[in-house]
Short mmCIF file of C-alpha atoms in Angstrom, two decimals:
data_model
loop_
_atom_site.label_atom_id
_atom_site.label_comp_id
_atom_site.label_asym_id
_atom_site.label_seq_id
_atom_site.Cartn_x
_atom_site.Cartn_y
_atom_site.Cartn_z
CA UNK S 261 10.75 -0.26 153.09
CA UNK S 262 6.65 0.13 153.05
CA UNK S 263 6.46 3.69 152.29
CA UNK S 264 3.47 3.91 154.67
CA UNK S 265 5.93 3.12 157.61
CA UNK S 266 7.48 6.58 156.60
CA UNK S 267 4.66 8.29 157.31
CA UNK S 268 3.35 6.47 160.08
CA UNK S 269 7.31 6.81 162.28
CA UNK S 270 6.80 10.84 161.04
CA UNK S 271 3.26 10.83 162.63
CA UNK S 272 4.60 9.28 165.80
CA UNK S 273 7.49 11.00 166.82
CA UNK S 274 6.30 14.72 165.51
CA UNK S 275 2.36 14.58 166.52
CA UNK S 276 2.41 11.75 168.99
CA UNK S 277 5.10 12.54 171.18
CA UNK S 278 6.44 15.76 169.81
CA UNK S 279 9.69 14.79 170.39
CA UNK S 280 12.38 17.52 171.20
CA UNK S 281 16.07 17.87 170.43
CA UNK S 282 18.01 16.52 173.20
CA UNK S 283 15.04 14.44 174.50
CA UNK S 284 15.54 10.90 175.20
CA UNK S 285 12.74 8.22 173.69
CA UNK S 286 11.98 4.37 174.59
CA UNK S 287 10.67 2.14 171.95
CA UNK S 288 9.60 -1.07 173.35
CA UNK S 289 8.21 -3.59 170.64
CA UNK S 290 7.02 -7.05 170.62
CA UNK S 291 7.60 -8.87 167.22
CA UNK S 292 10.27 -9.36 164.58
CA UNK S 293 7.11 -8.18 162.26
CA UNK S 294 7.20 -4.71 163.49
CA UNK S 295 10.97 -4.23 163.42
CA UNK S 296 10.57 -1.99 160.12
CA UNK S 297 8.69 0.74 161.88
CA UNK S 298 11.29 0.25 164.73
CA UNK S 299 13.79 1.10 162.10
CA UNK S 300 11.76 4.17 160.85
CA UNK S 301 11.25 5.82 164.25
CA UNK S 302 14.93 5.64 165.07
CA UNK S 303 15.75 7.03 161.98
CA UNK S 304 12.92 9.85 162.66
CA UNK S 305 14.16 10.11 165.84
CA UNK S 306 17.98 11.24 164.76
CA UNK S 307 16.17 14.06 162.24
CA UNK S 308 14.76 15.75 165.27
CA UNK S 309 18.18 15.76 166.74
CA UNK S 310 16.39 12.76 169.80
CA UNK S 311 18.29 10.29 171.57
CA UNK S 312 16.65 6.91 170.95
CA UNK S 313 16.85 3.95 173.05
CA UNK S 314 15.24 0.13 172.06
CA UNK S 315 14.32 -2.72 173.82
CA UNK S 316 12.56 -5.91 172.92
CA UNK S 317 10.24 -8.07 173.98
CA UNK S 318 9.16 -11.43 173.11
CA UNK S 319 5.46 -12.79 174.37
CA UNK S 320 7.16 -16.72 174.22
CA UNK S 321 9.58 -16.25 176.48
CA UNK S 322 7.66 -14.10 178.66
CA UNK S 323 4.54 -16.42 179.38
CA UNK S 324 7.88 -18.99 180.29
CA UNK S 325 9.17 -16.48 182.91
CA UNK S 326 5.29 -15.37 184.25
CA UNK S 327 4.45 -19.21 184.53
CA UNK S 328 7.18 -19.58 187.49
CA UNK S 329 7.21 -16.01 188.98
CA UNK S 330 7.39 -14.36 192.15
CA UNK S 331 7.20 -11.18 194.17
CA UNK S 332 10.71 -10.77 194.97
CA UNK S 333 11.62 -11.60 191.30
CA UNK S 334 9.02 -9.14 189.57
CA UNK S 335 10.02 -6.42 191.86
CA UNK S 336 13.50 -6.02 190.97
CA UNK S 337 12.67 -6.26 187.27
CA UNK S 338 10.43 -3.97 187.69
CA UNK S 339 12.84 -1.74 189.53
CA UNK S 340 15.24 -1.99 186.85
CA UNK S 341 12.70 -0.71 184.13
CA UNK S 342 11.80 1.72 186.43
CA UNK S 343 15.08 3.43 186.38
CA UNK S 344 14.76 3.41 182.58
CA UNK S 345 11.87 4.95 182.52
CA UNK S 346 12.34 7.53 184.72
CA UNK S 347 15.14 8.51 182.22
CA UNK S 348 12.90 8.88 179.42
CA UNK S 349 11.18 11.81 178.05
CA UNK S 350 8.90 10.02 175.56
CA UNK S 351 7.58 6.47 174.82
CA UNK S 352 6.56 4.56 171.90
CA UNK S 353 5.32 1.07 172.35
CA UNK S 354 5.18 -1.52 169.68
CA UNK S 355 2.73 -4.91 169.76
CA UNK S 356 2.51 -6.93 166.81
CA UNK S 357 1.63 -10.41 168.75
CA UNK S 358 1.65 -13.25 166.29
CA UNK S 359 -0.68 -15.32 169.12
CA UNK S 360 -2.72 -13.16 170.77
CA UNK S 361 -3.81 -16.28 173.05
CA UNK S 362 -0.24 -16.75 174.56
CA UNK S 363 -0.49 -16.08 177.73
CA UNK S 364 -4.09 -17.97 177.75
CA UNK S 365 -2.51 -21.18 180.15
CA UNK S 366 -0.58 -18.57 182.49
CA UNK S 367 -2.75 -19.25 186.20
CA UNK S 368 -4.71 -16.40 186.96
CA UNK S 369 -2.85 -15.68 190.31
CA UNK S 370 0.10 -15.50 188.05
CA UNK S 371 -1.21 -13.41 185.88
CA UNK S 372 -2.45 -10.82 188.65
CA UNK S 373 0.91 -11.20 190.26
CA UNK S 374 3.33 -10.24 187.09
CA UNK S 375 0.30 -6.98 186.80
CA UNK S 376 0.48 -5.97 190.08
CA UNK S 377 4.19 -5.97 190.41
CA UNK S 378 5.08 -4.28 186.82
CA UNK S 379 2.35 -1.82 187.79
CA UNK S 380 5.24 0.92 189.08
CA UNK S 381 7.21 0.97 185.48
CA UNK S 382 3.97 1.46 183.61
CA UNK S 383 2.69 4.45 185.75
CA UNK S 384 5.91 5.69 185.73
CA UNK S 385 5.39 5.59 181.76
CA UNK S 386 1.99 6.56 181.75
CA UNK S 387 2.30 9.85 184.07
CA UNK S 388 5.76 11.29 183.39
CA UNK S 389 6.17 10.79 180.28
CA UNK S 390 5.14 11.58 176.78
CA UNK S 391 4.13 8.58 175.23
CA UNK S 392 2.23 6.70 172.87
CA UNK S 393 1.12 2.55 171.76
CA UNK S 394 0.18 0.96 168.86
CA UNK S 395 -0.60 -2.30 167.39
CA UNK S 396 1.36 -3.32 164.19
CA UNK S 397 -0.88 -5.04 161.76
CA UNK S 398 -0.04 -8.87 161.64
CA UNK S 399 -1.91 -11.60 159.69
CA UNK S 400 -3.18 -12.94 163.08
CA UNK S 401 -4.75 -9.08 163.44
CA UNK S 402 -6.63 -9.62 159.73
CA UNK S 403 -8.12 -12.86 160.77
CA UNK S 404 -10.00 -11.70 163.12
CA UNK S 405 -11.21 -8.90 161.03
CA UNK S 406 -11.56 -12.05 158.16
CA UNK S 407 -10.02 -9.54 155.94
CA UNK S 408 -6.69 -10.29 153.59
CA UNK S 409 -3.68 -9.31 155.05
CA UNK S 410 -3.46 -6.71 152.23
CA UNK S 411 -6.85 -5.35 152.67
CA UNK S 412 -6.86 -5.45 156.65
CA UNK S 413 -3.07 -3.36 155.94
CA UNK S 414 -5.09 -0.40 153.78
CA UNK S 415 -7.45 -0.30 156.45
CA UNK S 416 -4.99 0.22 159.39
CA UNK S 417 -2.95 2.66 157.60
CA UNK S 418 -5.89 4.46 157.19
CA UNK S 419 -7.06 4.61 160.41
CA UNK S 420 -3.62 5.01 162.04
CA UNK S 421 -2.38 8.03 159.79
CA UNK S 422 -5.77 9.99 159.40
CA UNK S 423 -6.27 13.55 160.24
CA UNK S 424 -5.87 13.59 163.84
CA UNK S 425 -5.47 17.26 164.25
CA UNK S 426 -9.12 17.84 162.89
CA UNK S 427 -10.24 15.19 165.28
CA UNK S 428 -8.98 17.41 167.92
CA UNK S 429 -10.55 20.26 166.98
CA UNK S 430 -14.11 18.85 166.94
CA UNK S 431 -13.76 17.06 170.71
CA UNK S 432 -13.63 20.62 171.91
CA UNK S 433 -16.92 21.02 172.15
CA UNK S 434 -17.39 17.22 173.79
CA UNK S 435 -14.80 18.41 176.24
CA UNK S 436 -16.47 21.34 177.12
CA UNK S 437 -20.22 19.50 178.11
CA UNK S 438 -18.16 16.36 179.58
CA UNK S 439 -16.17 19.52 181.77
CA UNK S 440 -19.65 21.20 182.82
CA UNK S 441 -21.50 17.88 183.49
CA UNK S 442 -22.64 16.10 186.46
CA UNK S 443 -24.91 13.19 185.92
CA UNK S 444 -24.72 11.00 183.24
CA UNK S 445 -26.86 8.38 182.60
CA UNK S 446 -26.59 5.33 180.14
CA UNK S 447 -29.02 3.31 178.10
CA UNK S 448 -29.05 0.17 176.04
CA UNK S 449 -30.45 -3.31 176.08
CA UNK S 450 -29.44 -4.82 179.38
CA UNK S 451 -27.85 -1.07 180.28
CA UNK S 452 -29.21 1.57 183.24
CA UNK S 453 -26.32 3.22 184.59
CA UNK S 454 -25.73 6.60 186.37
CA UNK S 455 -22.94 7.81 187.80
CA UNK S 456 -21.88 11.48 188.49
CA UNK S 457 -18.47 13.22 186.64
CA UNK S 458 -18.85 16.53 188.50
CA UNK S 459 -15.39 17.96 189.13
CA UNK S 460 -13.25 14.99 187.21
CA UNK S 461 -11.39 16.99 183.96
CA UNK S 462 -12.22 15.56 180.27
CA UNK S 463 -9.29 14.33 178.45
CA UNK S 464 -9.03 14.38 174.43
CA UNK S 465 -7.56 11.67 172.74
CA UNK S 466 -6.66 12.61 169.19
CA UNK S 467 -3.83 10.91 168.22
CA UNK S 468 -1.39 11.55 170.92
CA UNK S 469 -1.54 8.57 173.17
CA UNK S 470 -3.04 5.51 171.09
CA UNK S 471 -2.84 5.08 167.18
CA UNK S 472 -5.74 4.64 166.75
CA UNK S 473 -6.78 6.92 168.49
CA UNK S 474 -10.29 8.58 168.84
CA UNK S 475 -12.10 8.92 172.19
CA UNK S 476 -12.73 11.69 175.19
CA UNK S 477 -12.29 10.27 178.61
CA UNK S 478 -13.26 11.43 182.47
CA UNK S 479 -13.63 9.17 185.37
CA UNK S 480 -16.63 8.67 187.68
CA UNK S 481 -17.24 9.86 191.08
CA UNK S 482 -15.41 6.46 192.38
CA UNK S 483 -18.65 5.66 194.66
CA UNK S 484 -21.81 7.48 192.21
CA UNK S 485 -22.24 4.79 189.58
CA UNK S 486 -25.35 2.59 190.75
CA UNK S 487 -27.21 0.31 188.23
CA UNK S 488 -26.61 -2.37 185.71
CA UNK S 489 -23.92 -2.40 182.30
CA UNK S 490 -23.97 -5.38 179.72
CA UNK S 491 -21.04 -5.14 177.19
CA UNK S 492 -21.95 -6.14 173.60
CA UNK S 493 -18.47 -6.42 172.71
CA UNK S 494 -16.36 -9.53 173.53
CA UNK S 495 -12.32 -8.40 175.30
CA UNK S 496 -9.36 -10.48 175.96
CA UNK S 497 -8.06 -10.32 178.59
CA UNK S 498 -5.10 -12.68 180.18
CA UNK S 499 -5.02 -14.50 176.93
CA UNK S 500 -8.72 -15.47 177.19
CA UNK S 501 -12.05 -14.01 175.16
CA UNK S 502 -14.74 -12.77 178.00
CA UNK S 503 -18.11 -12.60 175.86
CA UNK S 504 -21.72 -11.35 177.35
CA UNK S 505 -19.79 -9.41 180.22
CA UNK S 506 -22.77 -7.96 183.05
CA UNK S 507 -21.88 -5.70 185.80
CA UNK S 508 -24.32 -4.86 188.80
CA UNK S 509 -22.98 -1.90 190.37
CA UNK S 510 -24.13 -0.68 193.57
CA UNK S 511 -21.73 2.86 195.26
CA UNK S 512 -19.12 2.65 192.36
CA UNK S 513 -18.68 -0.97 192.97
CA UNK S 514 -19.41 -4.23 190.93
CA UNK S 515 -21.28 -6.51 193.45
CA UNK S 516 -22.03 -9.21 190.73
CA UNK S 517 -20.41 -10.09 187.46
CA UNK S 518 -20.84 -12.73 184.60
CA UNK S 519 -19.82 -13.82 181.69
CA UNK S 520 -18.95 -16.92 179.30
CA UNK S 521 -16.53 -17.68 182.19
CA UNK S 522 -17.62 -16.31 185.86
CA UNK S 523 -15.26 -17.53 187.66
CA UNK S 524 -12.48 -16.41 185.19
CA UNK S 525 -14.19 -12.71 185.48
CA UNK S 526 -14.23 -12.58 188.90
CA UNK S 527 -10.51 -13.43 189.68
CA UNK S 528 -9.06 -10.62 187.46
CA UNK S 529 -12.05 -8.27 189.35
CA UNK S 530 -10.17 -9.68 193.01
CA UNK S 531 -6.89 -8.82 192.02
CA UNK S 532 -6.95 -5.77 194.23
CA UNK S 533 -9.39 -3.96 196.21
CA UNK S 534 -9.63 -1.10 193.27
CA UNK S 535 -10.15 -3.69 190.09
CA UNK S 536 -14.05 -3.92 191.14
CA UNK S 537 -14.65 0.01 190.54
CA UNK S 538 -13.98 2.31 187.91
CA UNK S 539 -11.31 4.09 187.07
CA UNK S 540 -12.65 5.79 182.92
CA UNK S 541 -15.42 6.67 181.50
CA UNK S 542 -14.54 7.32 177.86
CA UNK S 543 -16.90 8.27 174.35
CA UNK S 544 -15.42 6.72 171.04
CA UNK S 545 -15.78 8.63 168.29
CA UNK S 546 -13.18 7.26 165.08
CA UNK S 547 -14.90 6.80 161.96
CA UNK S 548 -13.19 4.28 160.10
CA UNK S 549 -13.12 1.92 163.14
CA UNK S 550 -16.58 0.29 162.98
CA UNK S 551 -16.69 -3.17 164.50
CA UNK S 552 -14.76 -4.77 167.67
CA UNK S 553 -11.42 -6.97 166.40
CA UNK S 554 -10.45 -7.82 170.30
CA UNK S 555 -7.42 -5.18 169.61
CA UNK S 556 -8.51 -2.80 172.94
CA UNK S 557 -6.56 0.21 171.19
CA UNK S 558 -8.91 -0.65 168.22
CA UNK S 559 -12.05 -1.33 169.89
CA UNK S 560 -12.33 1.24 172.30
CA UNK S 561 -12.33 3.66 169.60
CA UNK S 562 -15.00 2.13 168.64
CA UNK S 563 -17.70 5.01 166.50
CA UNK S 564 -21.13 5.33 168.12
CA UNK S 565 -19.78 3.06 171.23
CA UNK S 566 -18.46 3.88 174.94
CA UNK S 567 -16.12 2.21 177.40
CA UNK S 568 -16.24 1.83 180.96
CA UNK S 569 -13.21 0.89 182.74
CA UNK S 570 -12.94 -1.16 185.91
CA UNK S 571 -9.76 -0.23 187.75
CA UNK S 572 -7.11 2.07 187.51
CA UNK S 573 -7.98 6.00 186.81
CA UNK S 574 -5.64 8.09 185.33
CA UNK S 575 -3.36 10.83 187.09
CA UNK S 576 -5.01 13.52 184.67
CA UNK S 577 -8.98 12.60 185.32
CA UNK S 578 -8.10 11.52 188.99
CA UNK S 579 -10.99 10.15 191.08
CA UNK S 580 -8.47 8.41 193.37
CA UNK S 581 -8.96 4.76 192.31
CA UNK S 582 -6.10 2.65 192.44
CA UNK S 583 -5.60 -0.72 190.75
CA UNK S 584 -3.12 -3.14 189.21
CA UNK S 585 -6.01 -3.48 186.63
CA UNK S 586 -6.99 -1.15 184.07
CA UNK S 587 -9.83 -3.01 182.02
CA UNK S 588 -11.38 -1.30 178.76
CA UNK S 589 -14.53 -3.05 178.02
CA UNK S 590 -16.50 -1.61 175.09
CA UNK S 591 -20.31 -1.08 174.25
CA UNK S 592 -21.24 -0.02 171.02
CA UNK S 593 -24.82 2.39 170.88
CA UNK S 594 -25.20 2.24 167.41
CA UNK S 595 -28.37 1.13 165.86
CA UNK S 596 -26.96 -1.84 163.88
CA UNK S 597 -25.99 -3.45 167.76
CA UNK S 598 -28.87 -2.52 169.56
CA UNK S 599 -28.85 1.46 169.87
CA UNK S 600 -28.57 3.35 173.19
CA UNK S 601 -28.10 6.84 174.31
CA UNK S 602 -26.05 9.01 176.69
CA UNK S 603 -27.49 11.72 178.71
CA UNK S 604 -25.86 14.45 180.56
CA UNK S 605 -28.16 15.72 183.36
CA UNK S 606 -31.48 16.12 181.48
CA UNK S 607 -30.00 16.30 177.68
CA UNK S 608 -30.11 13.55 175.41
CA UNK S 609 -26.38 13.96 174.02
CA UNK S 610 -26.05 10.97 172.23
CA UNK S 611 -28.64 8.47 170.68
CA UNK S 612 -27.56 5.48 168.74
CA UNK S 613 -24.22 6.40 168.24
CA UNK S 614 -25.14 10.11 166.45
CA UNK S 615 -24.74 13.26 168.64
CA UNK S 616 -27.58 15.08 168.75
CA UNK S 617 -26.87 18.49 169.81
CA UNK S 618 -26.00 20.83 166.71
CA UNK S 619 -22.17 22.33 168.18
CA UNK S 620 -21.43 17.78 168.81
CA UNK S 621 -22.71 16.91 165.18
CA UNK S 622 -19.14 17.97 163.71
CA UNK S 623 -18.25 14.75 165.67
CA UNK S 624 -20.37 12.73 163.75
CA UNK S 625 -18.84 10.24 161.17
CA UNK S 626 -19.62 11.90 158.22
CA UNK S 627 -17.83 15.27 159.22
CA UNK S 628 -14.69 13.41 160.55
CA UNK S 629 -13.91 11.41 157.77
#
């Protein structure tokens, strides 16, 4: 019993979810390794007087079942889960993937079909419930950081049981300008974007969704972004890591993309009529999480960086995009990967990953740590 599993089941089921007596709470993990903070959050989950339900899932056995799937197969699987989740009150979901390049050999069309036909389940979870994912830390996670599994295990700790509810206090005022805005605009070498926000509500993200968590999110005006966006960050994706990733975007929609594999790129973008525009627009702000690791919930928290999201928008900053995808690619605006700066009709809000105006400096690394 790590002690730091304590805390960490207490942070998620009292902050995260906010779980009520009498409410009833999935957790879904993936991984033997993470069945110790399984055992925590049920056990946190009986304190608060919550009914908790588990399921399991292992990545093996489902790259065997996506490799020979079908429509009619996926949709009554997924009609089953969506039952369960429409009984739910609350969700916790548990990854702790011991290959994070299993499902690298699945066909693409495969791939797109198992996303587009689970799709129902996960909005389900996503907009009716209360719910928040993690990562588990896993010696494949610390190689990729080339840390020790010891040191990479102080670091996530750290990062996934810091002071959230200061964090949420200093996004008001981000909220606020992101709220009032209408253009933004976005530099950085081999960046010049703009896209309008007008009218789409900012979302805080300070703990309750993602551990890590760490970003404020809108959408854009589904047909306002026009210009170009090169991601310095690489993202995996279907098993596969996309490096040097280059939008053109002409009315909202990506006309041309490349990257170490175009062809790859370019399937998951035709997976549905929605994947090639954009469905978040989000500002990353945690201070311990510094460089990319190819863990999305990780990355796109990203200090000093931004992510722009091809496909699906969320129910709560709606600009009526629909997609089985929901892509988070990252670039980072600090000055130690290139610099860049954000600007919100004619302010300069952020410039090389520091706020500039004096009531957004309290978001600054130094003031959140």
């Amino acid at each position: 019993m790590d002690p730091r599993d304590i805390k960490l089941a207490n942070t998620l089921v009292n902050y995260s979810v906010k779980l009520q007596p009498g409410e009833k709470i999935l957790i879904d993990y993936t991984g033997v390794e993470c069945v110790p903070l399984v055992k925590e959050i049920v056990k946190e989950v009986y304190k608060v007087d919550g009914v908790p339900f588990v399921q399991c899932d292992n990545p093996i056995v489902t790259r065997e079942l996506m490799m020979g799937c079908t429509e009619e197969q996926l949709r009554l699987q997924d009609d089953a889960e969506l039952y369960l989740m429409k009984q739910m009150d609350a969700y916790i979901g548990i990854r702790a993937a011991a290959n994070a390049a299993e499902f690298s050999d699945v066909p693409a069309e495969k791939h797109n079909l198992y996303e587009k036909f689970t799709a129902p389940s996960l909005n389900e979870r996503v907009d009716h419930t209360k719910w928040v994912i993690l990562r588990y830390p896993t010696p494949s996670m610390a190689q990729r950081m080339n840390r020790s599994q010891e040191a990479f295990e102080e670091f996530y700790y750290n990062v996934c049981t810091l002071d959230y509810s200061k964090m949420d206090e200093a996004m008001n005022a981000l909220k606020k300008r992101m709220d009032e805005a209408r253009q933004v605009h976005i530099l950085a070498p081999g960046t010049d974007l703009t896209f309008s926000i007008e009218g789409i509500p900012a979302v805080k993200c300070a703990g309750e969704c993602n551990i890590p968590d760490g970003e404020v999110y809108t959408a854009p005006v589904k047909d306002s972004m026009n210009g170009v966006i090169t991601y310095n960050t690489p993202s995996e994706e279907q098993g596969f890591t996309f490096e040097n990733i280059r939008f053109e975007v002409e009315e909202g929609k990506i006309i041309s993309a490349t990257s170490n594999d175009d062809e790859r790129i370019n399937r998951i973008l035709d997976t549905d009529e929605g994947a090639r525009y954009f469905g978040e627009f989000a500002i990353g702000v945690n201070p311990y999480v510094l460089h990319p690791m190819k863990e999305t919930l990780f990355d796109e928290k990203i200090c000093g960086s931004i992510h722009l999201t091809p496909g699906m928008c969320y129910d709560d900053a709606p600009n009526g995009n629909e997609s089985a995808v929901h892509w988070d690619l990252v670039l980072i605006q600090r000055e130690d990967y290139g610099g860049g700066e954000i600007w919100f009709d004619d302010e300069l809000i952020r410039k090389d990953g520091i706020f500039v105006p004096e009531d957004l400096k309290q978001l600054n690394p130094e003031n959140l740590r």
